[in-house]
Short mmCIF file of C-alpha atoms and ligand atoms in Angstrom, two decimals:
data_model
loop_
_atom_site.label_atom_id
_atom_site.label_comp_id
_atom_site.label_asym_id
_atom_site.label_seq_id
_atom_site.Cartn_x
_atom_site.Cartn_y
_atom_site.Cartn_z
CA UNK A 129 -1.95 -7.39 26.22
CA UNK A 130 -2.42 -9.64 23.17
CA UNK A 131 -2.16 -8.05 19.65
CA UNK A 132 -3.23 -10.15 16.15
CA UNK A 133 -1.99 -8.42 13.34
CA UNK A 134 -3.57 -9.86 10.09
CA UNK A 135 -1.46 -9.07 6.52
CA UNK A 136 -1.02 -10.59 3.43
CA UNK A 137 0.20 -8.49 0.58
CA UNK A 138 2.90 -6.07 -0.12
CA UNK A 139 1.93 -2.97 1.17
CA UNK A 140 0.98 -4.76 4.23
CA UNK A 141 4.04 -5.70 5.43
CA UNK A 142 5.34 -2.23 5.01
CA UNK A 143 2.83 -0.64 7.54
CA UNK A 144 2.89 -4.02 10.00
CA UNK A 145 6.47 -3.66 9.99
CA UNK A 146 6.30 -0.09 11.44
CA UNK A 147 3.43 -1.21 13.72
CA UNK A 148 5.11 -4.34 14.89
CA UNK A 149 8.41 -2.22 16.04
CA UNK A 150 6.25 -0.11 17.90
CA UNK A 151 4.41 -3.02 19.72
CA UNK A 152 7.10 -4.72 20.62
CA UNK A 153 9.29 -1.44 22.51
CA UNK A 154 5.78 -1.09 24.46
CA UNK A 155 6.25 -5.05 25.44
CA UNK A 156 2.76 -6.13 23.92
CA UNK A 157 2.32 -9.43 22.30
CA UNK A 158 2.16 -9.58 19.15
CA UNK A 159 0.77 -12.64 17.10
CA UNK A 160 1.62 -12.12 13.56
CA UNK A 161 -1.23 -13.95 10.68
CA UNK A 162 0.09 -13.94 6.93
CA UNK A 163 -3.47 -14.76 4.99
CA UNK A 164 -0.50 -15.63 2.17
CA UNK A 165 -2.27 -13.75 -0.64
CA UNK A 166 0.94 -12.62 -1.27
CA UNK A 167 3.83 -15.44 -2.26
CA UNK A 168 6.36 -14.83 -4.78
CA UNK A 169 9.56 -13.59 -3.17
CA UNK A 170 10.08 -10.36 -4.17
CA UNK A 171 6.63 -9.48 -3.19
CA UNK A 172 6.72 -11.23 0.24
CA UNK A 173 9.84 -12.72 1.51
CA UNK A 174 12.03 -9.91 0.85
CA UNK A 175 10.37 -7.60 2.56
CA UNK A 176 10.27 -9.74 6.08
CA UNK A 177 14.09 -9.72 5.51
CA UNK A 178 14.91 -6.60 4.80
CA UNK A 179 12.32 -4.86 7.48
CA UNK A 180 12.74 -7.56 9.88
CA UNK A 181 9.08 -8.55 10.65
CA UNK A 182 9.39 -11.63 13.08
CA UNK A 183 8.14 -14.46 11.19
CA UNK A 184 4.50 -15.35 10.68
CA UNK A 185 2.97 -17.48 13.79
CA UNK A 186 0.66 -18.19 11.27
CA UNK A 187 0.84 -18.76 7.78
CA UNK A 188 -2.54 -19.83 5.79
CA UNK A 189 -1.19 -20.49 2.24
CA UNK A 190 -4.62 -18.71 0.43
CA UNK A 191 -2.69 -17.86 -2.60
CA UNK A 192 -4.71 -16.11 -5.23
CA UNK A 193 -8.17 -16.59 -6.89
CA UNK A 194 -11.16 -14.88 -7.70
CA UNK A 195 -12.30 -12.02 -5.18
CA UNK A 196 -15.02 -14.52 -3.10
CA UNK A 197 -12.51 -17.54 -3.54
CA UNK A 198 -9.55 -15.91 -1.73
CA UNK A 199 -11.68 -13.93 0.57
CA UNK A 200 -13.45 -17.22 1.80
CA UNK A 201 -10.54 -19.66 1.96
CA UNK A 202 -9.05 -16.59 4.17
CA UNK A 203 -12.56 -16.38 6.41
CA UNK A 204 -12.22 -20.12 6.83
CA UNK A 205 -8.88 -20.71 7.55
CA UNK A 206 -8.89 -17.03 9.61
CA UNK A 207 -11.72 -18.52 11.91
CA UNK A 208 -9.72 -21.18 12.52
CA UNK A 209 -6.79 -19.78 13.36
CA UNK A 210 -8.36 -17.12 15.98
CA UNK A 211 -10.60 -19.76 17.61
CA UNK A 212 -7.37 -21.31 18.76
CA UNK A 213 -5.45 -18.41 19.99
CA UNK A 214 -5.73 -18.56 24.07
CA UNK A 215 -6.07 -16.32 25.16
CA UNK A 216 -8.27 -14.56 22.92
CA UNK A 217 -6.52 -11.51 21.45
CA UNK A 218 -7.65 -7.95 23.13
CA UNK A 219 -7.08 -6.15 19.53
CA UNK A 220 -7.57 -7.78 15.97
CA UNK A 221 -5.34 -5.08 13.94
CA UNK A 222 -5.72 -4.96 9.73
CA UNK A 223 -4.25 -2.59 7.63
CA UNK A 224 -5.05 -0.71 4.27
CA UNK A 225 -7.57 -2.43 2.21
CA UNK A 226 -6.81 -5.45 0.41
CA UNK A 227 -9.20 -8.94 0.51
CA UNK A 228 -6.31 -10.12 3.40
CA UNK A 229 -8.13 -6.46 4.97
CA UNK A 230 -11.86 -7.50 4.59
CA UNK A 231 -11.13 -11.36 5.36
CA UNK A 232 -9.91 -10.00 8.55
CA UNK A 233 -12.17 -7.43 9.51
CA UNK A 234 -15.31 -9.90 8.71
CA UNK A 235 -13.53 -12.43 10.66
CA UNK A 236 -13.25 -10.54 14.00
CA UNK A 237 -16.38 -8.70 13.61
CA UNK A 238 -18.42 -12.62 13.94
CA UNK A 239 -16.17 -13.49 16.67
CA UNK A 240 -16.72 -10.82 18.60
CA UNK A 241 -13.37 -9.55 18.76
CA UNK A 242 -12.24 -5.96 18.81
CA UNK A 243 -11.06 -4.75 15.61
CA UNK A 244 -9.00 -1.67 14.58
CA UNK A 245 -7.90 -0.33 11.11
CA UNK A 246 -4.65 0.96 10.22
CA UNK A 247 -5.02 3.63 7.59
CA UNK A 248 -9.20 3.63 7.59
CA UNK A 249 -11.61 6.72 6.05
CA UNK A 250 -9.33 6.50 2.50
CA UNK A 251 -12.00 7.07 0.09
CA UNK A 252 -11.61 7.14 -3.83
CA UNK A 253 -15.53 7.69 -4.22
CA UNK A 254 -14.87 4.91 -6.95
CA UNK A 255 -17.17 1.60 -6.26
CA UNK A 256 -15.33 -0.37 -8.84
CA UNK A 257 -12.39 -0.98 -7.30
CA UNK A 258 -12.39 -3.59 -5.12
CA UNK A 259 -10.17 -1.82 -2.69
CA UNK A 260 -12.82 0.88 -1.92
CA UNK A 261 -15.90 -2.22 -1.21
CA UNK A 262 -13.21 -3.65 1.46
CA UNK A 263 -12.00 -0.08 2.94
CA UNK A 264 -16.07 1.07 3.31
CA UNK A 265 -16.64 -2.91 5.18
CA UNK A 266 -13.64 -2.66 7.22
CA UNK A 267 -14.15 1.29 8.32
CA UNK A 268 -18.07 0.16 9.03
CA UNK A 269 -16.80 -2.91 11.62
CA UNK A 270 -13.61 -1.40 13.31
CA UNK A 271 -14.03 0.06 16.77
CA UNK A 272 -10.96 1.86 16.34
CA UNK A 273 -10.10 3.90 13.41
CA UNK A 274 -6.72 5.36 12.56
CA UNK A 275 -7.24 7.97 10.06
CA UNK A 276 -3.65 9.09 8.55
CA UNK A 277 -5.19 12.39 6.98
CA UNK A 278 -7.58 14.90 8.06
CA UNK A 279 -9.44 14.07 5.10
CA UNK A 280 -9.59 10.73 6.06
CA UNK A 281 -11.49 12.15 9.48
CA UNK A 282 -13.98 13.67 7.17
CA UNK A 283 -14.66 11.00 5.00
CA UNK A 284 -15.89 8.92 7.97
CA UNK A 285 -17.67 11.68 9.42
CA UNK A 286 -20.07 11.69 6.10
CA UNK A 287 -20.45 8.15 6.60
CA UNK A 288 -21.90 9.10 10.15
CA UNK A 289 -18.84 7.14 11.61
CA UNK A 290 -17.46 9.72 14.38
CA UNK A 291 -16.77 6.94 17.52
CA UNK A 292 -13.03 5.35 18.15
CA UNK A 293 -11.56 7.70 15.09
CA UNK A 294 -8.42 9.25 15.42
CA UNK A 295 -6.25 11.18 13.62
CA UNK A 296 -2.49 9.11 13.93
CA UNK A 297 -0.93 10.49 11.02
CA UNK A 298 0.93 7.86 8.65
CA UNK A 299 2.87 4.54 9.41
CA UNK A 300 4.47 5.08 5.72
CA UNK A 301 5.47 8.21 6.50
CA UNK A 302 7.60 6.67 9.47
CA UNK A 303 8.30 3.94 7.11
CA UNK A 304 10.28 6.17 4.38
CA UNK A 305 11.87 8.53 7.06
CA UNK A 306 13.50 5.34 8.47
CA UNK A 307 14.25 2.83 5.38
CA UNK A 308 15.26 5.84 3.18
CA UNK A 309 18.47 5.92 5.19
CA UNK A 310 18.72 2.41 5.37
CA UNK A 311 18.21 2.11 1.41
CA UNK A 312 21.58 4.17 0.93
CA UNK A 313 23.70 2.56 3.18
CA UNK A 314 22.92 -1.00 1.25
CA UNK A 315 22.35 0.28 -2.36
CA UNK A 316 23.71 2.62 -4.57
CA UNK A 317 21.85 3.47 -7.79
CA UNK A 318 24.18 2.08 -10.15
CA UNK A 319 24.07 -1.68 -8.45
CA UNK A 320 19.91 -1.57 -9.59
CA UNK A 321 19.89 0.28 -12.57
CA UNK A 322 22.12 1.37 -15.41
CA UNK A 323 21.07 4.87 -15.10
CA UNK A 324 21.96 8.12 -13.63
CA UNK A 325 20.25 9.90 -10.83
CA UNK A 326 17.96 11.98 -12.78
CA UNK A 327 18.23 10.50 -16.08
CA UNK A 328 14.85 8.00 -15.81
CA UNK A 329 11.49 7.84 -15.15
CA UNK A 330 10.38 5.41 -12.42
CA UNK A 331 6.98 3.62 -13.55
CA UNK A 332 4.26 1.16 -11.16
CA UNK A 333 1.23 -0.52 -12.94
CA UNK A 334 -1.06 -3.20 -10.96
CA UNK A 335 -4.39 -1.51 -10.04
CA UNK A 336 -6.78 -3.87 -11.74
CA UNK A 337 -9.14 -1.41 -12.99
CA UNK A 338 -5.75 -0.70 -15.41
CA UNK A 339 -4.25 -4.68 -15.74
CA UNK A 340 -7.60 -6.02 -16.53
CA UNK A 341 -8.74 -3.48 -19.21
CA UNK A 342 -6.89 -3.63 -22.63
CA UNK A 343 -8.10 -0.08 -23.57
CA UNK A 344 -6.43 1.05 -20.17
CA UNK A 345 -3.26 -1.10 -20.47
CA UNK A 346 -2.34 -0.16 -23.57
CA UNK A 347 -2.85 3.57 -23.35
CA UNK A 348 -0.66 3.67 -20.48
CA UNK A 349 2.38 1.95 -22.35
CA UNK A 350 1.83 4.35 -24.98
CA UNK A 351 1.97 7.25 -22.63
CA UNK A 352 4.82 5.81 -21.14
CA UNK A 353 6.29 5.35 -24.47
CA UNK A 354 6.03 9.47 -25.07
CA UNK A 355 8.46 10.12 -22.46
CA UNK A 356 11.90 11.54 -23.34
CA UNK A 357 14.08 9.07 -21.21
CA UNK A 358 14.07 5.15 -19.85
CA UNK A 359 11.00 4.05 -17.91
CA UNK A 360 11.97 1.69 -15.45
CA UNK A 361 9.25 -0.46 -14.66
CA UNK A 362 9.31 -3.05 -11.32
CA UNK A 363 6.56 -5.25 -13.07
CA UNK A 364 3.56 -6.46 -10.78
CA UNK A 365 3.06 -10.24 -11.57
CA UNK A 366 -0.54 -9.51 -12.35
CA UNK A 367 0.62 -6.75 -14.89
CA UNK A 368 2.98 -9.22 -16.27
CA UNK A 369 -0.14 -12.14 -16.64
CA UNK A 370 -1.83 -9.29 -18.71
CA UNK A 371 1.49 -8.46 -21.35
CA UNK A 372 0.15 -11.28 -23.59
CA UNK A 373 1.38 -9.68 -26.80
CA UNK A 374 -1.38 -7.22 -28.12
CA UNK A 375 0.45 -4.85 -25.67
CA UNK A 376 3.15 -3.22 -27.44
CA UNK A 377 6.29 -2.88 -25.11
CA UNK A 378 8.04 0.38 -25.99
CA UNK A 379 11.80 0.14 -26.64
CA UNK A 380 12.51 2.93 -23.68
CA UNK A 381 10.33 0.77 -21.25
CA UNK A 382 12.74 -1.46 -19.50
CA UNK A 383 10.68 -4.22 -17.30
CA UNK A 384 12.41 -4.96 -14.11
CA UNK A 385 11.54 -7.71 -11.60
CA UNK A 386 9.55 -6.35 -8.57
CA UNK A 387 12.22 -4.64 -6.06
CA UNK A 388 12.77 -5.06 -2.22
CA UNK A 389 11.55 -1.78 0.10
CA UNK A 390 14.95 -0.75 0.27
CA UNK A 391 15.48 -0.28 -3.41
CA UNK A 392 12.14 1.05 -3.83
CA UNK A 393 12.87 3.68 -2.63
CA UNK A 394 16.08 3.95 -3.58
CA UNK A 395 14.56 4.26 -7.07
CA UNK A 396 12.30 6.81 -6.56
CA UNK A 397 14.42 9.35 -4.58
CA UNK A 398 16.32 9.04 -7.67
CA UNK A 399 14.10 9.03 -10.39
CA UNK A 400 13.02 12.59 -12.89
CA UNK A 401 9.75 11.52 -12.08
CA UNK A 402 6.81 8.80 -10.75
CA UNK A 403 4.35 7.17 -12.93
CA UNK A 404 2.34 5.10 -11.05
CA UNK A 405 -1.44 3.56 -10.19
CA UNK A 406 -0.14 2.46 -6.39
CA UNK A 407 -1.52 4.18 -3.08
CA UNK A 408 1.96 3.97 -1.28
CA UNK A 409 3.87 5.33 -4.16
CA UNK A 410 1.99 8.37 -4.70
CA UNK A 411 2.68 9.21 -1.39
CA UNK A 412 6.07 7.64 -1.04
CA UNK A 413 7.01 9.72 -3.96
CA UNK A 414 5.42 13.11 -2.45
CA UNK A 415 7.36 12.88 0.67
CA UNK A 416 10.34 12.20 -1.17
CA UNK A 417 9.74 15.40 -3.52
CA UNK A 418 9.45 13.68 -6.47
CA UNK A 419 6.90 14.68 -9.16
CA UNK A 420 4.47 12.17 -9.38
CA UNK A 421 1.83 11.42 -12.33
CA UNK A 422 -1.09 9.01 -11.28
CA UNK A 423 -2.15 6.44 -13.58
CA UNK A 424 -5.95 7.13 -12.70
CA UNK A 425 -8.78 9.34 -12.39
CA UNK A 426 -8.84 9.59 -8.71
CA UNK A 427 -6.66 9.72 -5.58
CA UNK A 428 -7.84 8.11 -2.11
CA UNK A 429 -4.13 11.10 -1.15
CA UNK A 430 -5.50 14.67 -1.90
CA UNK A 431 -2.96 15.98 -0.07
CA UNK A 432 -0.58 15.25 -2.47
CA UNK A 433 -2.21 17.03 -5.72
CA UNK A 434 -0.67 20.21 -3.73
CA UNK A 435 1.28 22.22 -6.29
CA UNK A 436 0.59 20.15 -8.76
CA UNK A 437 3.50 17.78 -7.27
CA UNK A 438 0.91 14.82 -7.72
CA UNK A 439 -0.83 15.15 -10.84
CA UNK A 440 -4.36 12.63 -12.14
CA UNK A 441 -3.15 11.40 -15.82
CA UNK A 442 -5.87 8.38 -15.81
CA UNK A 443 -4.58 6.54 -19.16
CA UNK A 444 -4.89 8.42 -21.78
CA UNK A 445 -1.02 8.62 -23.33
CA UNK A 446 -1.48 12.54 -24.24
CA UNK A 447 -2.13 13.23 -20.95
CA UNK A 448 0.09 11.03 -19.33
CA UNK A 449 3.14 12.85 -21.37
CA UNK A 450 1.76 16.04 -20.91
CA UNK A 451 1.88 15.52 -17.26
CA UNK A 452 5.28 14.16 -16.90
CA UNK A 453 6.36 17.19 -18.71
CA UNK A 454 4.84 19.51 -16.45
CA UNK A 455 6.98 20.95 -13.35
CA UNK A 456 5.74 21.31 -9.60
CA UNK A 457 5.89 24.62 -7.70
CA UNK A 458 7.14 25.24 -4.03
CA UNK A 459 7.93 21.77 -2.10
CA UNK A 460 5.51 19.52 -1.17
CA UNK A 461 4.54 20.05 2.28
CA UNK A 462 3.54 16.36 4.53
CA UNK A 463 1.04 16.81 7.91
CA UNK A 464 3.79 15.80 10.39
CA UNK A 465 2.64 14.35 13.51
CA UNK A 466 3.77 12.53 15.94
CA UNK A 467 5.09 9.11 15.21
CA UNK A 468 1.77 7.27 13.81
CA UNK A 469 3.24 4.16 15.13
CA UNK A 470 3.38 5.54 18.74
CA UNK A 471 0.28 7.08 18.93
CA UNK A 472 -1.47 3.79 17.84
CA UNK A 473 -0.06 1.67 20.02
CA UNK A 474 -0.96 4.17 22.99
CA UNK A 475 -4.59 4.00 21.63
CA UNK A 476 -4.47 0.60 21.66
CA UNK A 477 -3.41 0.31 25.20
CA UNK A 478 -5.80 3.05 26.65
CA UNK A 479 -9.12 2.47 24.62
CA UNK A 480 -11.44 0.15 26.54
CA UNK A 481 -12.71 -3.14 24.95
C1 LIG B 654 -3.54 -6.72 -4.11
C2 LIG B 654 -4.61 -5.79 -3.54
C3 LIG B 654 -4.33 -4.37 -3.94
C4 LIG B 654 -2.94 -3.96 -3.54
C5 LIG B 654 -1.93 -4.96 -4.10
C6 LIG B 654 -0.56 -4.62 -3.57
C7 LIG B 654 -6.83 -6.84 -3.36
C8 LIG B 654 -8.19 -6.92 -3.94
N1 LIG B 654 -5.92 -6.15 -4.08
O1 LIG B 654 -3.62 -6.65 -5.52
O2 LIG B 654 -5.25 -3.53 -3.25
O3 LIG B 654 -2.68 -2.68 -4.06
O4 LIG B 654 -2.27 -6.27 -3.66
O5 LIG B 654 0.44 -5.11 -4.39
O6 LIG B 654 -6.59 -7.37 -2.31
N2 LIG B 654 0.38 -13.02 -8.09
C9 LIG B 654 1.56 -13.68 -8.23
N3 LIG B 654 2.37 -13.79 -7.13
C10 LIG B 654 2.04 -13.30 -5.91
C11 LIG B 654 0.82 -12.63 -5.79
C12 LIG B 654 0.01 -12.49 -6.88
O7 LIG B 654 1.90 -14.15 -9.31
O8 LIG B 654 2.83 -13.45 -4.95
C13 LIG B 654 -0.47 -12.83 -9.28
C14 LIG B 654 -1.55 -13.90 -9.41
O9 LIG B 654 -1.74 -14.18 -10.76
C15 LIG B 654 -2.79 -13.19 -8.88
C16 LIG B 654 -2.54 -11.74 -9.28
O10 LIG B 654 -1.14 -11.57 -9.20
O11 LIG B 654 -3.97 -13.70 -9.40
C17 LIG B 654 -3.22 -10.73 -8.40
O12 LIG B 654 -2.89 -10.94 -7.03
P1 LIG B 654 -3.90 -10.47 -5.87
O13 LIG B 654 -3.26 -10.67 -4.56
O14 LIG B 654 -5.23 -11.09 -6.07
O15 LIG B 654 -4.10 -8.94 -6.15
P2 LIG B 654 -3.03 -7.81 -6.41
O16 LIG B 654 -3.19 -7.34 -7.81
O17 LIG B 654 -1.70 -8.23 -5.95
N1 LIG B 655 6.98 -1.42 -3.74
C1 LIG B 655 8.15 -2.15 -3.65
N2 LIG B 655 8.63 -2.77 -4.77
C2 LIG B 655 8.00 -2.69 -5.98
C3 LIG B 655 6.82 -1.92 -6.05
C4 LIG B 655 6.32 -1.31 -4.92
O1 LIG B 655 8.74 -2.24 -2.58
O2 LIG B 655 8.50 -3.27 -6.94
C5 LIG B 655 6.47 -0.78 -2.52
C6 LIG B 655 6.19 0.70 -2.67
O3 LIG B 655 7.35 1.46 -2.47
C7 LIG B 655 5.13 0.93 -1.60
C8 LIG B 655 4.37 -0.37 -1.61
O4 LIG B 655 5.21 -1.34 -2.21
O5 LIG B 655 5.70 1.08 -0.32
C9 LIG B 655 3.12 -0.16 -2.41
O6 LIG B 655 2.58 -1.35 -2.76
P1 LIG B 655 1.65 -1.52 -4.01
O7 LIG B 655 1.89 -0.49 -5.02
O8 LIG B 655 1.79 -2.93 -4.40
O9 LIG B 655 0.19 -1.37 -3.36
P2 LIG B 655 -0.73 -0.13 -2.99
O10 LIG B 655 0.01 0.83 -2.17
O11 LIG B 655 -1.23 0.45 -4.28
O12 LIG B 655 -1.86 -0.78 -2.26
#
């Protein structure tokens, strides 16, 4: 059996790199495709290193552009690069739902081939973000689904989508259960950061609906700014593209180069608390038992507003203090499952094409 894994951006490589482990103890083939939307070291290269994804079999160099610009020059060169694998592959697998996502889905869908979603039925309700148009596509053309949430069942259920879904539970669950461990034994706190466990706030910015609105931007630095400690802040290059001046840095915000996996999480297990518009941190920081405050008016991970250990802040800087001031009760409590990465491969292997 023939696997083709598409990724292309940070998050990406996280899940495939869960996925890919799993493949390769059930001795399936996996051909690896890097669409190459992401490029910069530290948001590509360090993360094939340090969760030793085999290198691509196919890179094809997209870089960024506009939203029809990178998804096209991906469609083309994706096309391509299929048409030429022999044999054809029995699964086309994307994850999450970035353009690298959509390219791919769209991609298999015309050829023919089958197509299954790691991490499909996330739903923020919220058509303006580009992730949700490429999530709704994806879910719509996948013949297998793997849901990591029961709300993720039910969101596909409304959209009358019932066939090939399954409930597998979360490959960044697995992911933080085994890098956490990792993360210790090759950093300590003091080699990233010149603070003490519990002493700073961790921060994430990137979602555009925040980078590419001033209004948005800014209130979020000033909320940061409220906060009665250092911010650390592993700065998104987009973020950085948008910090042209108008945007007032505060002095206890201290910018930081974006960090490998490994000190990721380092970073948050450590932190008083996460401020942050990413998916995978929300979550990353739930299962850690961190308090989390999300930069934004909705959450695709429910789960985690339990006990108020996740809490929505959107950007306005009152509420963003007033949330990082505010303490969680109990401990946050994850759906366990088995291994996500296990069950999908088995799925894989057993559902008929
Ligand atoms: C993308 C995903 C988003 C995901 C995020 C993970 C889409 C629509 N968005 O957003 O869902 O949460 O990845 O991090 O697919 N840039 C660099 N170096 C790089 C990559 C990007 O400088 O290696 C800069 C470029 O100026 C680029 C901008 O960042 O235009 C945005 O990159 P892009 O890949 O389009 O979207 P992300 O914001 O990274
Ligand atoms: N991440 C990282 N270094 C950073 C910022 C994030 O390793 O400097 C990790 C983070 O821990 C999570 C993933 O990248 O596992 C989330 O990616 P991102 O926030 O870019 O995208 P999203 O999850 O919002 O799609």
């Amino acid at each position: 059996m023939r696997v083709c894994s598409i990724v292309g951006a940070r998050p990406q490589f996280i899940k495939a790199a869960v996925v890919s482990q799993a493949l390769a103890q059930a001795g399936i083939e996996e051909i690896l495709v890097h669409t190459g939307q992401h490029y910069d070291i530290q948001l590509d290269r360090i993360f094939f290193e340090e969760l030793d994804l085999p290198v691509p079999h196919v890179h094809l160099g997209v870089g960024s552009g506009t939203h029809a610009l990178q998804t096209g020059q991906m469609m083309i060169r994706l096309e391509a690069a299929l048409l030429e694998l022999q044999p054809p592959p029995d699964w086309v697998l994307v994850y999450g739902d970035t353009n690298s996502t959509l390219a791919g889905a769209l991609v298999a869908a015309k050829l023919k081939l089958p197509l299954a979603h790691v991490e499909a039925g996330l739903r923020s309700f919220n058509r303006h973000m580009p992730e949700e148009i490429n999530r709704v596509v994806t879910d719509h053309l996948s013949q297998l689904l793997f849901a990591p949430t029961q709300t993720a069942v039910e969101n596909l259920r409304r959209e009358g989508i019932t066939q090939g879904v399954h409930l597998t539970g979360d490959v960044m669950l697995e992911a933080v259960r085994t890098y956490a461990i990792v993360a210790q034994r090759k950093w300590s706190l003091g080699q990233l950061i010149p603070y003490a466990s519990g002493t700073y706030y961790l921060a994430t910015v990137h979602r555009a609906e925040n980078t590419d609105n001033p209004v948005r931007l800014k209130g979020i630095f000033e909320g940061l700014g409220r906060l009665d400690g250092p911010v650390v802040l592993p700065l998104h290059p987009r973020t950085r593209a948008r910090l042209d001046g108008s945007i007032q840095i505060p002095a206890n915000v201290k910018l930081h180069e974006p960090v490998g996996y490994l000190a990721m999480l380092l970073l948050i297990q450590n932190a008083r608390a996460v401020l942050t518009d990413s998916g995978g941190v929300q979550k990353e920081a739930f299962w850690l038992g961190v308090p989390c405050v999300t930069l934004r008016e909705e959450t695709e991970w429910v789960e985690t507003l339990e006990g108020g250990w996740n809490q929505l802040a959107g950007t306005d800087p009152d509420r963003i203090a007033a949330a990082a001031r505010a303490r969680p009760l109990g401990h946050p409590v994850s759906l366990d499952i088995e291994s996500a990465s296990t069950h999908i491969v088995r799925l894989l292997q057993e559902t008929p094409r």
